[in-house]
Short mmCIF file of C-alpha atoms in Angstrom, two decimals:
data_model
loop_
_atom_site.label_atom_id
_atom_site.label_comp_id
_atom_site.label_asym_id
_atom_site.label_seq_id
_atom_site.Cartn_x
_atom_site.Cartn_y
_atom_site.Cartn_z
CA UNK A 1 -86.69 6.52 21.90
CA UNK A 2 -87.21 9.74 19.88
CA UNK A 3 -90.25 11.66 20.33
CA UNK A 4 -90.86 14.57 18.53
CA UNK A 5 -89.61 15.86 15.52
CA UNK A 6 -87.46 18.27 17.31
CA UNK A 7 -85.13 15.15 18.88
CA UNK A 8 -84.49 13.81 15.65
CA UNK A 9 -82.95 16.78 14.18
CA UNK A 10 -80.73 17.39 16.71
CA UNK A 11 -79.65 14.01 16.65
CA UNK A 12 -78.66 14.62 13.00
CA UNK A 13 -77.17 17.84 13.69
CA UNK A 14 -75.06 15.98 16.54
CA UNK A 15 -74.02 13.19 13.88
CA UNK A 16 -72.87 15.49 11.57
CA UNK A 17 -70.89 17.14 13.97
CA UNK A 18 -69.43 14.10 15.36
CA UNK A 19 -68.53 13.09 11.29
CA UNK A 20 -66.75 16.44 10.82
CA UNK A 21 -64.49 16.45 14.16
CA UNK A 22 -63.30 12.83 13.30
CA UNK A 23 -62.58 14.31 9.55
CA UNK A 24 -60.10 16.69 11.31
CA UNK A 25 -58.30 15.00 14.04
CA UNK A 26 -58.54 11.39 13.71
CA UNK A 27 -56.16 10.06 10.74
CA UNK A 28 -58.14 8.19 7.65
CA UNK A 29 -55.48 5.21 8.16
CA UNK A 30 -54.64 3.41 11.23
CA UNK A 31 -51.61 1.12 11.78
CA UNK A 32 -48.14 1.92 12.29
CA UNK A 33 -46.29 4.49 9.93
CA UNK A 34 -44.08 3.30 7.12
CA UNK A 35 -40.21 3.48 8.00
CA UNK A 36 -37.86 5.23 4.89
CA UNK A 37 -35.65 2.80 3.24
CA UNK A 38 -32.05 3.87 4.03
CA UNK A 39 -29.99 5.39 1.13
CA UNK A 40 -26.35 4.66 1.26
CA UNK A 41 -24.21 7.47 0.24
CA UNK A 42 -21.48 6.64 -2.19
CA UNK A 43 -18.38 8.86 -2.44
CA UNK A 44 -18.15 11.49 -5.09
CA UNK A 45 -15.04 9.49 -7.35
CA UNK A 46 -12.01 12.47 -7.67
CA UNK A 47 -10.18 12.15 -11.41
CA UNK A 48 -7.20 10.15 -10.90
CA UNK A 49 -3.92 12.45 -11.82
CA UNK A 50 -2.90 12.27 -15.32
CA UNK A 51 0.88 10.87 -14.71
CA UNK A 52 3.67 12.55 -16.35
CA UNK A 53 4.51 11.92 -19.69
CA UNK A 54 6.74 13.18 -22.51
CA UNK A 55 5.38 16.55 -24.43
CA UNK A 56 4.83 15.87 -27.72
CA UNK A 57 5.23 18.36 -29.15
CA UNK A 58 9.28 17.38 -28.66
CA UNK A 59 8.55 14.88 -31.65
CA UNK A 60 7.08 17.39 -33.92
CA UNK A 61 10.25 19.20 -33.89
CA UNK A 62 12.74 19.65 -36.91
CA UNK A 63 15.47 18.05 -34.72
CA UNK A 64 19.16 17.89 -36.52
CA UNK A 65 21.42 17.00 -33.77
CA UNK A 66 21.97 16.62 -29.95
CA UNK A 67 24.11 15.55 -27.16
CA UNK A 68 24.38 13.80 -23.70
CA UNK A 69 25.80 15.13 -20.48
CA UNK A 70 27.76 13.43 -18.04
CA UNK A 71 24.27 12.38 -15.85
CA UNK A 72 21.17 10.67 -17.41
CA UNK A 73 20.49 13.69 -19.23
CA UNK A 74 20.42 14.53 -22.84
CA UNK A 75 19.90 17.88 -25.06
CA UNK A 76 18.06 17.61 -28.53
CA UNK A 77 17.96 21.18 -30.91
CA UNK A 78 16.08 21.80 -34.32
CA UNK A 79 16.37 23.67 -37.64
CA UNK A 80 13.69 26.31 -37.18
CA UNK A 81 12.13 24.87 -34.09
CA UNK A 82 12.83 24.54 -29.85
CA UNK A 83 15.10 22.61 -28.02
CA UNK A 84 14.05 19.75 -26.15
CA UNK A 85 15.70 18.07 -22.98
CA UNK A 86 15.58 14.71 -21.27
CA UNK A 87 16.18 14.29 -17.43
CA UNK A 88 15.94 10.95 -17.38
CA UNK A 89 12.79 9.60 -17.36
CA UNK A 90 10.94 12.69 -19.73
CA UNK A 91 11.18 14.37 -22.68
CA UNK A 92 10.19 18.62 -22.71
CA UNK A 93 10.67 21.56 -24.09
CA UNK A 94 13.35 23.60 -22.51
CA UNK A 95 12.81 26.18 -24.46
CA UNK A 96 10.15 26.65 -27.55
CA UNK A 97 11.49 29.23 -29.24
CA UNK A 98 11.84 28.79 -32.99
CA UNK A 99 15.84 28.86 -33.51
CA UNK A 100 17.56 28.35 -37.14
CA UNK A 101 20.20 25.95 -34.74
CA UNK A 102 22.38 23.41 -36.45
CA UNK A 103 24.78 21.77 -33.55
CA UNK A 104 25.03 20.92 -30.05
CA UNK A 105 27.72 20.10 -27.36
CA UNK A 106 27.10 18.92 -23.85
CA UNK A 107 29.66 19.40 -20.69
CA UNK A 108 29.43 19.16 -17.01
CA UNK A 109 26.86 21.46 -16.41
CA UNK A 110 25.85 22.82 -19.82
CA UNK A 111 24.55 22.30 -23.19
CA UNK A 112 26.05 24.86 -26.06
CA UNK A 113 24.23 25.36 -29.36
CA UNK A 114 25.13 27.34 -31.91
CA UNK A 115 23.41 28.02 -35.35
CA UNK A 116 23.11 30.49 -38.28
CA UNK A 117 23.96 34.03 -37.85
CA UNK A 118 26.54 32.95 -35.55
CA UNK A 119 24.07 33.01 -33.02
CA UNK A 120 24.86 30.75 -29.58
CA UNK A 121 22.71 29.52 -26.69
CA UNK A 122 24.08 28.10 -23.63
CA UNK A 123 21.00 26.11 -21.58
CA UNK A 124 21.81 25.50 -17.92
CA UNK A 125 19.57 22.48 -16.40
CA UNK A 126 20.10 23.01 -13.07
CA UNK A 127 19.21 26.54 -13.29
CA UNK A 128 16.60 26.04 -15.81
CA UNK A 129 17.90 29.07 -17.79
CA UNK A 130 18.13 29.38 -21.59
CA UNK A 131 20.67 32.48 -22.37
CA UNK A 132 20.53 33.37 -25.93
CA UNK A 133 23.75 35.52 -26.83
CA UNK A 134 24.26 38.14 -29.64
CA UNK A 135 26.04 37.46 -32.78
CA UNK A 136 29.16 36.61 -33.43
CA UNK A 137 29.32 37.66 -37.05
CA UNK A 138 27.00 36.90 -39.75
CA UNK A 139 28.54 33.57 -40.56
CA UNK A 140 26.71 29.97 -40.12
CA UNK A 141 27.79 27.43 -37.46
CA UNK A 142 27.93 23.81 -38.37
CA UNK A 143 30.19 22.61 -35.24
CA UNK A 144 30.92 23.23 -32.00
CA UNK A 145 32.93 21.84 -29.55
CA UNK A 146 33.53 22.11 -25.55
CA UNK A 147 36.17 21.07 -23.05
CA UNK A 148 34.12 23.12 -20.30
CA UNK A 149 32.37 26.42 -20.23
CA UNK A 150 35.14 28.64 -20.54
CA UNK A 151 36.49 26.69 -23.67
CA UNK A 152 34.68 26.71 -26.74
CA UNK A 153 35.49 26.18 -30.70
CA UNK A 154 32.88 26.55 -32.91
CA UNK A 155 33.08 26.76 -36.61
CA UNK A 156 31.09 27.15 -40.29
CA UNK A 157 30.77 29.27 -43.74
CA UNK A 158 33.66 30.71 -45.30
CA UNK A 159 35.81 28.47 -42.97
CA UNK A 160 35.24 31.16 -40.28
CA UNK A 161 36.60 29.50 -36.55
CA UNK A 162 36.01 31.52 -33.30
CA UNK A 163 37.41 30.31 -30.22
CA UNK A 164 36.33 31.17 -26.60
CA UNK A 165 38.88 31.46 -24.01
CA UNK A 166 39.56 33.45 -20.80
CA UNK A 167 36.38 34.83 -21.04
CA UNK A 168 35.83 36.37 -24.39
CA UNK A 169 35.72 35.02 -28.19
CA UNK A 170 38.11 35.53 -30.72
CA UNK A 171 38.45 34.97 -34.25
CA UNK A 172 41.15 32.69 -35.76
CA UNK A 173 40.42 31.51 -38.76
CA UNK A 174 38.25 32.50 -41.73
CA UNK A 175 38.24 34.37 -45.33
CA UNK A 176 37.10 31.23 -47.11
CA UNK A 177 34.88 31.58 -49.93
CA UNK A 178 30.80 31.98 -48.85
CA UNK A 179 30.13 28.45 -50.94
CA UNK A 180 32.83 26.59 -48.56
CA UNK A 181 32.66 25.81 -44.59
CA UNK A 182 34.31 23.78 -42.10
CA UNK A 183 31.92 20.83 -40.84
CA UNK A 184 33.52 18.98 -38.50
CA UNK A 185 35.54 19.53 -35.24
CA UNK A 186 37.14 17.52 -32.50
CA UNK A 187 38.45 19.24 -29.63
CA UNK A 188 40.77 16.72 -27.43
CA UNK A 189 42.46 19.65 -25.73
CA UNK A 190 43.07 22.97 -25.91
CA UNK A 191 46.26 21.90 -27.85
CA UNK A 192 44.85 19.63 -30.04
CA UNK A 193 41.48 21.07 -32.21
CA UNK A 194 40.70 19.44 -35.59
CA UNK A 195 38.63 21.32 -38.19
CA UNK A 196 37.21 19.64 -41.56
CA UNK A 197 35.11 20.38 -44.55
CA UNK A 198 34.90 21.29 -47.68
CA UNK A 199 37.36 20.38 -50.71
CA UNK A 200 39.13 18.40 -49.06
CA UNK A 201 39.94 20.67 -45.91
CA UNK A 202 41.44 19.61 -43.07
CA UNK A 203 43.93 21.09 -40.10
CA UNK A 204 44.98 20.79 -36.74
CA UNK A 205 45.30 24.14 -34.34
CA UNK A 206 47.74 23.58 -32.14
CA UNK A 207 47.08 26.18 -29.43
CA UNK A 208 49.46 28.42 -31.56
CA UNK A 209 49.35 27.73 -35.22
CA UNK A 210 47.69 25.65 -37.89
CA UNK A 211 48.57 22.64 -38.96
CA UNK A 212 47.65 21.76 -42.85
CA UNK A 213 46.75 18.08 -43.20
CA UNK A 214 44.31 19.09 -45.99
CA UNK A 215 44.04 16.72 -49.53
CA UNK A 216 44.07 18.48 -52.39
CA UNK A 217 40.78 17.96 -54.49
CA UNK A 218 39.42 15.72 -51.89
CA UNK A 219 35.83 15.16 -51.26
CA UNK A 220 33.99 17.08 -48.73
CA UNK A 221 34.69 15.75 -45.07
CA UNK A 222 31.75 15.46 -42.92
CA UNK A 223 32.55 14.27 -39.37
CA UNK A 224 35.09 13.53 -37.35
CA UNK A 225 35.74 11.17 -33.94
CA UNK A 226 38.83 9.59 -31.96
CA UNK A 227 40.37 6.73 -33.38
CA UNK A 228 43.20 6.14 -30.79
CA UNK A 229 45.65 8.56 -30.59
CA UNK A 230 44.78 9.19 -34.35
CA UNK A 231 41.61 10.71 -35.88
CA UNK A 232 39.27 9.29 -38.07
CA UNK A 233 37.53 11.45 -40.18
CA UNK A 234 34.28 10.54 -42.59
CA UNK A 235 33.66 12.08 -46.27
CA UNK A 236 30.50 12.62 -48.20
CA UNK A 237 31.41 10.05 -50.49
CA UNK A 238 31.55 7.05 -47.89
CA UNK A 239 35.71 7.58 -47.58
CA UNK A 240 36.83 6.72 -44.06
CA UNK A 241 40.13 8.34 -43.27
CA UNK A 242 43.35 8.42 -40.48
CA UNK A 243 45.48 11.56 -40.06
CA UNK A 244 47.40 12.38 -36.73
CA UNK A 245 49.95 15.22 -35.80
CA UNK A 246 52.58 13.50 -36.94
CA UNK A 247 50.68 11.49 -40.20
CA UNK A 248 48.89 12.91 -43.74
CA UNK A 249 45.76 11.04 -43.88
CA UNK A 250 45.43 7.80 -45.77
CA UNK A 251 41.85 6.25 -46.95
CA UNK A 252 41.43 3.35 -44.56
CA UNK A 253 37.94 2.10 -45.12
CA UNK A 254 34.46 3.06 -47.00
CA UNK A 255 30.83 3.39 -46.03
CA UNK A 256 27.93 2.62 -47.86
CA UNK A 257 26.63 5.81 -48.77
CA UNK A 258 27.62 9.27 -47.33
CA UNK A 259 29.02 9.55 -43.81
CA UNK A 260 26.23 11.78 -42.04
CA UNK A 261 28.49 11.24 -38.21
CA UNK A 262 30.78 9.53 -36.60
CA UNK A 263 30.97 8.97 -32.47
CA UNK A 264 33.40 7.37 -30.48
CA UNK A 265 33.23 3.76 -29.02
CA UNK A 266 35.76 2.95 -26.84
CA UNK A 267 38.74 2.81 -28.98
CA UNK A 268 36.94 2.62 -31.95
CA UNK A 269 33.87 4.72 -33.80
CA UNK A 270 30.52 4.43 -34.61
CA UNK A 271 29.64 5.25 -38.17
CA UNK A 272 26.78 6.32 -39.42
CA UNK A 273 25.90 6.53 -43.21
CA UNK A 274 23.34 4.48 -44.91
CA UNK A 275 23.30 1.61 -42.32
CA UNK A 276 25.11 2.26 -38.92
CA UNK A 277 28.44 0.27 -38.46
CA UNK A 278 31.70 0.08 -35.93
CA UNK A 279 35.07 0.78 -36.97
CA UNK A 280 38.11 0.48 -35.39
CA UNK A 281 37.25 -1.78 -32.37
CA UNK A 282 37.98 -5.73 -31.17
CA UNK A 283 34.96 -4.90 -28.75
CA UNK A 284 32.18 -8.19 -29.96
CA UNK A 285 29.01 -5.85 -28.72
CA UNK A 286 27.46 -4.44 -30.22
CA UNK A 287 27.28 -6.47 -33.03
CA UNK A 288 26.00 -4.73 -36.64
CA UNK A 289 23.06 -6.91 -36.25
CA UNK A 290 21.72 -5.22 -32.82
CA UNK A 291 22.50 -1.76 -34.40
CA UNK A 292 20.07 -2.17 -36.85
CA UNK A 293 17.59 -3.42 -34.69
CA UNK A 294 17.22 -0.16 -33.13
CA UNK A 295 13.42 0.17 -33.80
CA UNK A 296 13.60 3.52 -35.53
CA UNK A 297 11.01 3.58 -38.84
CA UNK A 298 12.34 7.01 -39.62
CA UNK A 299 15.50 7.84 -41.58
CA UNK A 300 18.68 8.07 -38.83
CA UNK A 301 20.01 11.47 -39.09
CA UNK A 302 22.53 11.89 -36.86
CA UNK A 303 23.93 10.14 -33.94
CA UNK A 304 26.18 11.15 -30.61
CA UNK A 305 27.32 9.41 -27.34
CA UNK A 306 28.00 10.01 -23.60
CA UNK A 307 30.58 9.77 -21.22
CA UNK A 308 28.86 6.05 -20.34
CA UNK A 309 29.31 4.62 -23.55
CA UNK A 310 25.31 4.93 -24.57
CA UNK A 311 24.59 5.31 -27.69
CA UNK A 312 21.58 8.08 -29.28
CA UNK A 313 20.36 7.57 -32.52
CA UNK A 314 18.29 10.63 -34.03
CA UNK A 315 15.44 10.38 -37.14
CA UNK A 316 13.37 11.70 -38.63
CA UNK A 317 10.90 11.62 -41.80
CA UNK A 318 9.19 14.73 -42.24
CA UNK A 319 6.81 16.27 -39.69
CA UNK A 320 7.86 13.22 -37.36
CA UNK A 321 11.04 12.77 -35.44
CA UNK A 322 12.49 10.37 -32.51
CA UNK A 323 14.91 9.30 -30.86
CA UNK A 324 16.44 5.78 -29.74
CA UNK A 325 18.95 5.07 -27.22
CA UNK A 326 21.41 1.86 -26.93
CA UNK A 327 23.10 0.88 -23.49
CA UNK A 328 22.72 -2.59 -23.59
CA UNK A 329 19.34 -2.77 -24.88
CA UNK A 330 17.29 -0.48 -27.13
CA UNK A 331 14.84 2.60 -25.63
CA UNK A 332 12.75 4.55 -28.29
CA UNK A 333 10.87 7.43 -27.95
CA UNK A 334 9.16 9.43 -30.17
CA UNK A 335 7.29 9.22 -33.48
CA UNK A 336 9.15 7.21 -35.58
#
């Protein structure tokens, strides 16, 4: 029981007290604390490799011609642009310098192109090397040919011919007019080398001399493949001819249209002009019908094959190019 005055403030002041030291230590909510709710932690995803894939800018290329080796490979080379090689499973650049190059040969080894200005380039795949040489002359090169890479025939304007043997080039034919040039050649050995083009010109080197199997005021001969022991050679105005050592040629066929190549298949050729044919063979396959269904929506161009018997088609339309292969069944790659 309070009795004075005095007891009943300091029973205030000892409330108040009290009411400030449970403000400070005692907590305003009782009951047990609140557990987190686990996060799980999710890996960080890594971007999946980007797998390999042909370069296009292969297809963008003003391609004109191209050859297989003896592997899976295959060598393609442009009219003011790079050259592009397959290995098989790709397409790249091997080398993106812009070239004026016209023609290609492949052998064991080694892809050979040659071009305007007489300008070569041999492109090793296994060393990955590109070796541009000097001149030759000032002529243009529309063919070349290769037994190996110590034998070389390459020809062009004003019927100019250099050979490459035991190490060094030398000239053996030439003085033609600027306006005329050989276009074809097929080297079979070093023995037997056939040049044709223009007006009708055609010969044989024999490893010593020249052989003249040329028609006077013929048309303009454009390509030339095996046919046997003869040779079949194609003209600008569809003609398909024979000639051998021993025979003159002798019209044995026409295209339909201008003969742009011809490339062997087994004992016969492949022709290529407005539609692409066979000639010359009792093989039943590839029959006409599965040539054309090659896939290609570009004009075909040219055409070569490989040791294998495979077949490469090459078009192009434009700023778009590509290229289509037959073994069997038809592989396309490219833009058209």
């Amino acid at each position: 029981m309070l009795k004075s005055t005095r007891d009943v403030a300091w029973l205030l002041v000892a409330a108040i007290g009290i009411g400030f030291l449970m403000s400070r230590f005692v907590p305003a909510r009782f009951g047990p604390a609140s557990t987190p709710t686990p996060i799980a932690a999710s890996p960080t995803p890594f971007a999946s490799p980007t797998p390999p894939s042909d370069d296009p800018r292969v297809w963008a290329q003003p391609i004109v011609a191209g050859c297989a080796g003896d592997a899976a490979d295959a060598y393609l080379v442009s009219f003011g642009g790079g050259i592009a090689r397959f290995d098989g499973q790709f397409w790249y650049l091997v080398d993106d310098t812009l070239r004026t190059l016209r023609t290609v040969t492949c052998v064991p080894g080694l892809a050979i192109a040659a071009g305007d200005g007489s300008r070569l380039v041999r492109i090793d795949p296994s060393a990955l090397t590109v070796s541009p040489e000097l001149p030759l002359g000032a002529e243009d090169v529309y063919a070349i040919e290769a037994l190996n890479a110590g034998s070389i025939v390459m020809a062009g304007s004003a019927l100019t011919i250099r050979l490459f043997v035991n190490g060094h080039w030398e000239q053996i034919g030439g003085g033609g007019a600027d306006v005329q040039a050989w276009r074809a050649i097929l080297m079979r050995s070093a023995k037997e080398i056939w040049f044709a083009g223009d007006d009708g010109s055609l010969v044989l080197f024999d490893g010593k001399q020249f052989v003249d199997r040329s028609i006077t005021k013929g048309p303009r001969f454009t390509a030339l493949s095996p046919l046997g022991s003869d040779v079949l050679v194609g003209a600008e105005d569809g003609s398909l001819y024979t000639v051998s050592a021993a025979a003159a040629p002798h019209v044995v066929g026409h295209a339909k249209g201008a003969v742009k190549a011809l490339a062997p298949d087994g004992t016969g050729a492949y022709v290529l002009a407005d539609d692409l044919t066979r000639f010359g063979t009792a093989t039943p396959a590839p029959r006409d019908a599965d040539l054309a269904a090659n896939g290609l929506s570009c004009t075909v161009i040219n055409m070569f094959t490989n040791v294998r018997g495979e077949l490469w088609l090459i078009a192009r339309d434009g700023g778009r190019a590509g290229v289509a292969r037959y073994d069997g069944v038809w592989t396309k790659w490219g833009h058209c």
